[in-house]
Amino acid sequence: MWRRKRRSFEDFREEIESHLAIEADALREAGSKTAARQAFGNVGAAQERWYEHGRWMVFDHLKRDGWQALRQLKKRPGFSALVILTLALGIGANSAIFSVVDAVLLRPLPYKDAGRLAMLFSGDPAQELHEGRVSLPNFEDWKQRNRSFEYMTAFVGQTFLLATGGSPERMRTARVGADFWPLLGVAPVLGRVFTPEEERRGERVAVLSYAVWQQEFGGSADVLGSRLGMDDRSYRVIGVMPPDFHFPFPDSKVWEPMTAHPYWARNRTGPRSDPLWGVAARLKTGVTWSGAQTEMNAIARRLRTEYPGPGMPALIPVVPLDRQLTGKFRLSLWLLLGSVFLMLLIASINVAGLLLARGSVRAREFAVRRALGAGTARIAGQVLTETLVLSACGGLLGLLLAVSGAEAVKAFGPAEIPRLAEVRVDWVVLLFTAGITAFTALLASVWPAMAAGRMRIASRQWTSVSTRRTADFLVVGEFALALVLLISATLLIRSFLLLHAVDPGFRPDHMLAMRVDLHLGRTDDQQAAYFEEAIRRVDSIPGVHSAAAVTGFLRSDPEDSVQIEGRPLQEPGPCLDLTAGPFLETAGIPLKSGRIFSDRDSRGALPVAIVNEAMARLYWPGSDAIGKRFRFRVSEPWITVVGVAGDMRRQGMDRPAAPQVFRPRRQGLENMMDIIARTNLPPAAMASMVRDEIQAVDKSVAKFRVGIVSQEMVEAAGERRFDTFLVSSFAIAALLLSAIGIYGLLHHSVVQRTNEIGVRVALGAQPGAVMSMVLRQGLRLAAAGAALGLAGAFLVARLLSALLYGIAPTDPLTFGIAVLLLIAVAGLACYVPSRRAARIDPILALRQD
């Protein structure tokens, strides 16, 4: 094939230097400006030709190096596949987790100037209250007295029954102020939002969510002006919000004026100790977060002086909205991203070690290049280009893995993570993938390129003392990073196991729970009769051991205050739940003393209650709680304690049991309760029968879901399980990569030292001694990596303290287990090369010399 002759870069350089010298002489001899300009022009043209040729030569070298890299990749497909797969795992895992971090933490919220949105709370460090709700009188004072916020609005959630045909469906409405809409800057896709005048008049107008519009009205534009029945009230539909709008609650279905709250007038003029409302606000332009916080704290102090008494916050925490929505998950997600980055570092170091080992096979090739005039930079450039090609292939495969990984996180990740449905591989993730691919290529190629550049023609040896030290250093680094990940994973695993072993205070096995919501139009006696009949019917089903009802089975909120007889009112109060039927027996909660409720504990009888041990210890320490009296408000009658039950951890297994009060349903008012049933058969097989029996009591009851309590408790621990599983998976992958790295290093060392080992055996060295020599070499590197990794693990473990339960972040047993596991894996990886060394035949080894 005809090839155009090219002058070498050196010829061009000599020509340009000569040209520059001639033009410089002409410039000195020039007596006019014209001659000077001409001389400068000739020099500039010569320089431009030189630079253009240099750029062309660089491009030509890159092109030839690229084709050479592809030939090398094809020449050794097994090696290439191992490198590409190693890099793809690291790059893919990083891109997948970054897509989650980007969607949840980095991507701006879909609101106007989202960085200036805030949530405001009632705070009182003395009562460990940091994110409390607000009473309406306090909110109105905040709104009038502040100068930091452009808009401020209150909101409250309320469940309602929506009946558009068939069984009613329970949904959540958000009652908000008219400032809610300009505060967020989100416009409806259809119609409009309500105005301040409509709010002031308390008009019953409703803005629908996109889901309700599609589900209940078929997406018809005729929905505007139609009537929407919520409980026993009728609202006029005036607008529809976009599909991705759900604020202030993830399950918000309808928005209505805050003045439509049934107790609006009473709350507005009532006591300041009735905190029901949340508060959102928008910072004014030029106001800082610290300035707004200082002003709101000053307002809290003034209000506390003007209105002494319960319900007055000592502080008003100002929290950026994005932090409020993601605060619970920020540490977990950054931990996951840090874990996969450590795994990527290990993968890059592993690839660097593989390339160093492979360099010995190509020592003759590089020696020939040296002999033909290739410089250090030229050879190093070839190695860098080959690594770039391998990394690019790994990046493409990693991108495919990232797409699958992101979908898996969306499918199996905890539902509580906000904006998880928005996770996707977009252009931001593509740029991130390209960046870490380039970073990986640079990191993996720097040591092999330096080793290739140091090689001399005479020796034709790739493995020098410095190269061996570099390989040793890489293996030490691998094991150090792997130990950091391994200790983190071991801490999370032990913490999860300790949490899983915590006694919840009840028996979640073989138990069904379903929330039943009755119409508000029923009288209290009708509601009580319904729940009693539903319990009786469920209890009569073959295979059901017992049935009962409670206002909240797996969740209970504390009351605002409580007064123990003989003491002043205290804040906050214990949790309160109404029960019907044999609740303690059905739930498996032991009765420690006293009695359970009976038929005589009805309306009009002496108010009674069963308290848990946590409440008895808190309010009556060292004495018997039976017969003691308390009340939640000074206007209510005293309640007598007739029983003490065991503690039930309903606020979370990682939290101590909260003070709890159970009262008989007949002595309270509640139209929504959880019906629970303990079964003798597998609960999944009983779910449909239980549902049918409850629906048979009254067909108009709202739709409800039958849940298996044990499964719901597993889902409640989903975040911890998710973090533990992913970090453990990354740690195992890192440990395997480190084992492969030390195996490759020792295997290469044995191959290079075949002649030396043969001489040792010929001189009388026993196979055991040879095997021990190789094992010591590998285990010495693993031990050095473990020592270095321990220092890093102590620092990282302290960051995990917020995610741990029942275990210290520097637990010596955990650190010891991780180190022993690391050394054991390293020993297994060293075993095969050491056996190979011990079996070397000295005759064959000496013949190869």
Coordinates of C-alpha atoms in Angstrom, one line a residue, residues 504-509 511-515 549-557 575 577-578 583 587 589 648-653 655 658 660 662 673-676 678 705-717:
P504 CA -40.8 -5.3 70.1
G505 CA -43.0 -6.0 73.1
F506 CA -45.6 -7.8 71.1
R507 CA -45.8 -10.8 68.8
P508 CA -45.8 -9.8 65.1
D509 CA -46.0 -13.3 63.8
M511 CA -51.0 -11.3 62.7
L512 CA -53.1 -9.2 60.2
A513 CA -53.8 -5.5 60.5
M514 CA -56.2 -3.3 58.5
R515 CA -57.2 0.4 58.9
A549 CA -59.1 -3.0 67.4
V550 CA -56.8 -0.1 68.3
T551 CA -56.6 3.5 67.0
G552 CA -53.0 3.0 65.8
F553 CA -51.2 -0.3 66.0
L554 CA -47.8 0.3 64.6
R555 CA -47.8 4.0 65.2
S556 CA -49.0 6.3 68.0
D557 CA -48.4 10.1 68.5
C575 CA -49.3 8.4 73.5
D577 CA -54.9 4.9 71.9
L578 CA -58.4 3.6 72.2
F583 CA -56.3 -6.0 72.4
A587 CA -51.3 -8.3 70.1
I589 CA -48.6 -7.8 75.1
M648 CA -44.5 -1.9 73.0
R649 CA -41.8 -0.4 70.7
R650 CA -44.1 1.2 68.1
Q651 CA -42.0 4.3 67.4
G652 CA -39.2 2.1 66.0
M653 CA -37.0 -0.7 67.2
R655 CA -35.9 3.9 70.0
A658 CA -42.6 5.8 74.8
Q660 CA -48.4 4.8 76.5
F662 CA -54.7 2.5 76.4
M673 CA -59.2 2.2 63.9
D674 CA -56.9 -0.7 63.1
I675 CA -58.6 -4.1 63.3
I676 CA -56.0 -6.7 64.1
R678 CA -54.1 -13.3 65.2
R705 CA -55.7 -2.9 52.7
V706 CA -55.0 -6.0 54.8
G707 CA -51.4 -6.0 55.9
I708 CA -49.3 -8.7 57.4
V709 CA -47.7 -7.2 60.5
S710 CA -44.4 -9.1 60.2
Q711 CA -43.9 -7.9 56.6
E712 CA -44.7 -4.3 57.5
M713 CA -42.1 -4.4 60.3
V714 CA -39.6 -5.7 57.7
E715 CA -40.5 -2.9 55.4
A716 CA -40.1 -0.4 58.3
A717 CA -36.5 -1.5 58.6

